[in-house]
Tab-separated table of C-alpha atoms in Angstrom:
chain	number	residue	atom	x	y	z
J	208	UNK	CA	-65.461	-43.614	-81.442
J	209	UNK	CA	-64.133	-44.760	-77.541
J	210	UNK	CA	-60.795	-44.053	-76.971
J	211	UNK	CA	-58.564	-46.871	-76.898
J	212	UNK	CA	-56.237	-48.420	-73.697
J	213	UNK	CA	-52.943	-47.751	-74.304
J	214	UNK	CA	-50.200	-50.389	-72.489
J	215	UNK	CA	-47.235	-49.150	-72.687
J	216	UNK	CA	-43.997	-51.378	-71.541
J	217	UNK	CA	-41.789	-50.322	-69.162
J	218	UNK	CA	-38.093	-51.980	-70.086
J	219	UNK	CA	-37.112	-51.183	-73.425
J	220	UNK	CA	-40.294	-48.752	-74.548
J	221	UNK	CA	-39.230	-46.303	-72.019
J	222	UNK	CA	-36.516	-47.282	-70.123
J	223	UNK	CA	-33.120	-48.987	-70.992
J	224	UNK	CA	-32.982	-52.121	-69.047
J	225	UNK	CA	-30.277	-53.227	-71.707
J	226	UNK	CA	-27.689	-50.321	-71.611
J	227	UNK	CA	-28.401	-50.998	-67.340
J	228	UNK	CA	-27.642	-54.719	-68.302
J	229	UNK	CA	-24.435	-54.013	-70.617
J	230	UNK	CA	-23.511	-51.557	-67.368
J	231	UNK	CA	-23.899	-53.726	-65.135
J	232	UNK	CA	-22.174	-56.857	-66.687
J	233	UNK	CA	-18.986	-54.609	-68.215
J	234	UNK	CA	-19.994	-55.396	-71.429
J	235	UNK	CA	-19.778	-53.330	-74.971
J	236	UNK	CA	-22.005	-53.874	-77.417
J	237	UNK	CA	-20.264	-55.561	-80.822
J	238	UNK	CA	-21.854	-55.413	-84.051
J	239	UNK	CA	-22.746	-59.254	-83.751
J	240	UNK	CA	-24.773	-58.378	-80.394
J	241	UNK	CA	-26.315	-55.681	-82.217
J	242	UNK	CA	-27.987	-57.487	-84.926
J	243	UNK	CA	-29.013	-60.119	-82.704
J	244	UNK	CA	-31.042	-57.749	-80.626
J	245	UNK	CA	-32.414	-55.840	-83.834
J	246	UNK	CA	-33.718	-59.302	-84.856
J	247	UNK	CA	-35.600	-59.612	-81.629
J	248	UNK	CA	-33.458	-61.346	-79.707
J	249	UNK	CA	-33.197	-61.786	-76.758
J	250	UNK	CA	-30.181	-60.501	-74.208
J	251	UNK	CA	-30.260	-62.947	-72.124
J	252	UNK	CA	-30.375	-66.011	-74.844
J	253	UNK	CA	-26.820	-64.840	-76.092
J	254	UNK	CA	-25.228	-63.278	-72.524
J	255	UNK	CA	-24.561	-66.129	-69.800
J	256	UNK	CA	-25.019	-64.563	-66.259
J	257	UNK	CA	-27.508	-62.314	-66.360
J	258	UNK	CA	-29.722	-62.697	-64.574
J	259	UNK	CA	-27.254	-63.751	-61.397
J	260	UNK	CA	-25.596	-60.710	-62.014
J	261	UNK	CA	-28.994	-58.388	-61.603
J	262	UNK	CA	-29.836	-60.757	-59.007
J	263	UNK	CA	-27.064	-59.296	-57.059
J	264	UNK	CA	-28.394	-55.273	-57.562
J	265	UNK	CA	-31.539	-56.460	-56.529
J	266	UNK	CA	-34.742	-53.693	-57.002
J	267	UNK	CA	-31.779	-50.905	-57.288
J	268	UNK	CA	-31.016	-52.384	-60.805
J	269	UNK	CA	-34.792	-51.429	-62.115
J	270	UNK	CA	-35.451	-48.534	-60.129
J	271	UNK	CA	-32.052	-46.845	-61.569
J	272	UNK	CA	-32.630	-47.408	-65.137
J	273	UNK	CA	-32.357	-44.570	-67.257
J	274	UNK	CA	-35.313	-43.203	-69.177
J	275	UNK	CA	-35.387	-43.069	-72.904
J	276	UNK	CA	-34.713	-39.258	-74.405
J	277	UNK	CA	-38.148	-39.800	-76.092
J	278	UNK	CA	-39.960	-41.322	-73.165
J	279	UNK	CA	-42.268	-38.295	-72.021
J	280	UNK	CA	-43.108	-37.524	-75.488
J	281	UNK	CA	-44.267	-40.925	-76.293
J	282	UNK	CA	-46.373	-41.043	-72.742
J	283	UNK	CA	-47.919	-37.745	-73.729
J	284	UNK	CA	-48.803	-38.565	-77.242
J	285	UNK	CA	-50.186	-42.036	-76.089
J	286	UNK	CA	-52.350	-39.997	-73.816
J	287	UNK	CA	-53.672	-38.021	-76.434
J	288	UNK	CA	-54.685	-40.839	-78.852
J	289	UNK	CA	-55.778	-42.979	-75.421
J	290	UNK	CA	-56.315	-43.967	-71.521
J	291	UNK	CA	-52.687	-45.213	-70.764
J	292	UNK	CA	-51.218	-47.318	-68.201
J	293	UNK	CA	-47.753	-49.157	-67.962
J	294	UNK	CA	-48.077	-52.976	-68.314
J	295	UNK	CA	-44.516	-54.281	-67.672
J	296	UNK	CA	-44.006	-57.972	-67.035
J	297	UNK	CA	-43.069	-58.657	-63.280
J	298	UNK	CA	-40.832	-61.850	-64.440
J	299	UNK	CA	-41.450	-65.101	-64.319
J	300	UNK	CA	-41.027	-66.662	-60.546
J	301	UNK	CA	-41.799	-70.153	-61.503
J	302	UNK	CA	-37.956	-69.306	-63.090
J	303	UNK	CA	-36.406	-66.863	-60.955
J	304	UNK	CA	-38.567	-67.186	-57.940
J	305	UNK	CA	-40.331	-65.267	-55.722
J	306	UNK	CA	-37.452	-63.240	-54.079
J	307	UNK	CA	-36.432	-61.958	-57.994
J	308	UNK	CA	-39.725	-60.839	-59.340
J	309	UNK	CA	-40.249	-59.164	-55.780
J	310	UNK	CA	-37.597	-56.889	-55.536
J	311	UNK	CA	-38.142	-56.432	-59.676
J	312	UNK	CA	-41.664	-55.390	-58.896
J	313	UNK	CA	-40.391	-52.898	-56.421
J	314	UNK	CA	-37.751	-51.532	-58.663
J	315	UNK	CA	-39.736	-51.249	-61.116
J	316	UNK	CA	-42.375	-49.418	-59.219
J	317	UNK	CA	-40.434	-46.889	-57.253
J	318	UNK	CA	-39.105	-45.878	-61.328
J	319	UNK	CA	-42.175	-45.360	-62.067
J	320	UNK	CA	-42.964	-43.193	-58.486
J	321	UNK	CA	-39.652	-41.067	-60.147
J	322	UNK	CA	-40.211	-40.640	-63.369
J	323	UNK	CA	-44.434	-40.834	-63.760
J	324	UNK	CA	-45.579	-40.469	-60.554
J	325	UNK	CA	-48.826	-40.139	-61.370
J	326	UNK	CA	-49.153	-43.318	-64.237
J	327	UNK	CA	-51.570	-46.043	-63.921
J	328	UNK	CA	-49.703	-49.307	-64.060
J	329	UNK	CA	-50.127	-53.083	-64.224
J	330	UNK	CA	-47.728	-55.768	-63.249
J	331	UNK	CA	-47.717	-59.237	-64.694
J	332	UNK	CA	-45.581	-61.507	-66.486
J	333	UNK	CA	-49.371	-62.748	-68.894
J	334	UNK	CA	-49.418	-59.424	-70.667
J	335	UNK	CA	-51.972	-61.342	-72.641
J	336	UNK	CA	-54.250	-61.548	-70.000
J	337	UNK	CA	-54.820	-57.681	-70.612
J	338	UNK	CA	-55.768	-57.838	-74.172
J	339	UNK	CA	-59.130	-57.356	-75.778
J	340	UNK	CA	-60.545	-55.518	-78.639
J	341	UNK	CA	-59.950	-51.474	-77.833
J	342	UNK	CA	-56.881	-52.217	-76.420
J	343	UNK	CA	-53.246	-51.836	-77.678
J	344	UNK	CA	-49.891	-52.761	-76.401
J	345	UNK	CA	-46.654	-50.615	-77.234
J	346	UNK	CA	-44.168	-53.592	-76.514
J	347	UNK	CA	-40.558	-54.259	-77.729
J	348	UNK	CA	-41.296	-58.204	-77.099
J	349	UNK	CA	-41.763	-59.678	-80.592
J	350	UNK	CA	-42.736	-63.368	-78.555
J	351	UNK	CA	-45.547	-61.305	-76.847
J	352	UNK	CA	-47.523	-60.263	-80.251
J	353	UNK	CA	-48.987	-63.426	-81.174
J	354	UNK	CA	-50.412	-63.501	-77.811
J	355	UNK	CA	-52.103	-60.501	-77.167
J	356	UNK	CA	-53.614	-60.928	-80.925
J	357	UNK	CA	-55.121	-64.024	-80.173
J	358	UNK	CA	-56.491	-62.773	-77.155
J	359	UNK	CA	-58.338	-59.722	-79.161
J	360	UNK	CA	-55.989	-57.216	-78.629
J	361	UNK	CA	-53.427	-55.246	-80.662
J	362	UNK	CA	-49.584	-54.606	-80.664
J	363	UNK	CA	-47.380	-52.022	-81.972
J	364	UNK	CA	-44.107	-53.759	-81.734
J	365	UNK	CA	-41.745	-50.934	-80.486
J	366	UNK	CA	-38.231	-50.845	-82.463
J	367	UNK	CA	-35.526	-51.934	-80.134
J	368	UNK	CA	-32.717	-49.230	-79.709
J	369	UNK	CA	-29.887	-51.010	-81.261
């Protein structure tokens, strides 16, 4: 049997873009907030600002997130079961524009130069675009799952932290 590709996601598989976004925003997470995001939510449905307010941090606000306790484990074990690379979505620039998903791209990128230097990864806001039969995406997106299934692939929907 071939080995499988393994996509991993970046923000909220490995590391917490939502405790950076709480950080960064002054915000504490109520029990309300908490069940939202459990449901597979979305932070910034509920959380006016957001997006303006990591605007202003620029690529320092994704290259600064904090890895996950579990995070090397869960690389390691992928790359036992698999060939792995990070797919992480690069944002949307039709919506935030070019400027935003640049300086997220390079964020997200010199993270990755820290903390797996030597990872394979992908950047693209059509994570679907990746999927096919053989290939599986770890992903804490419950919007993205239909997706990649009707494209061919698979999805383990990661549990979101809260």
């Amino acid at each position: 049997m071939e080995r499988p590709i393994i996509f991993l996601d970046q923000d909220g598989v490995v590391a917490d873009w939502e405790g950076a976004a709480f950080k960064t925003l002054g915000l504490e997470m109520s029990a309300d907030l908490k069940n939202y995001l459990k449901s597979g939510g979305a932070l910034e449905a509920r959380v006016p600002g957001l997006y303006e307010a990591i605007e202003q941090e620029q690529e320092h606000f994704w290259e600064n997130l904090k890895p996950f306790p579990w995070a090397y484990d869960l690389y390691e074990r992928m790359e036992n079961l698999g060939e792995v690379a990070f797919l992480t979505s690069s944002g949307n620039f039709s919506k935030r524009g070019a400027d935003f998903v640049g300086k997220a791209c390079l964020g997200k990128l010199r993270w990755l130069e820290n903390y797996f230097p030597k990872s394979k990864v992908i950047l693209t806001h059509s994570k679907y675009m990746c999927a096919s039969p053989g290939k599986i995406l770890v992903d804490d997106s419950y919007w993205k799952a239909d997706k990649i299934k009707a494209a061919g692939g698979e999805v383990f929907l990661w549990p979101n932290q809260y």
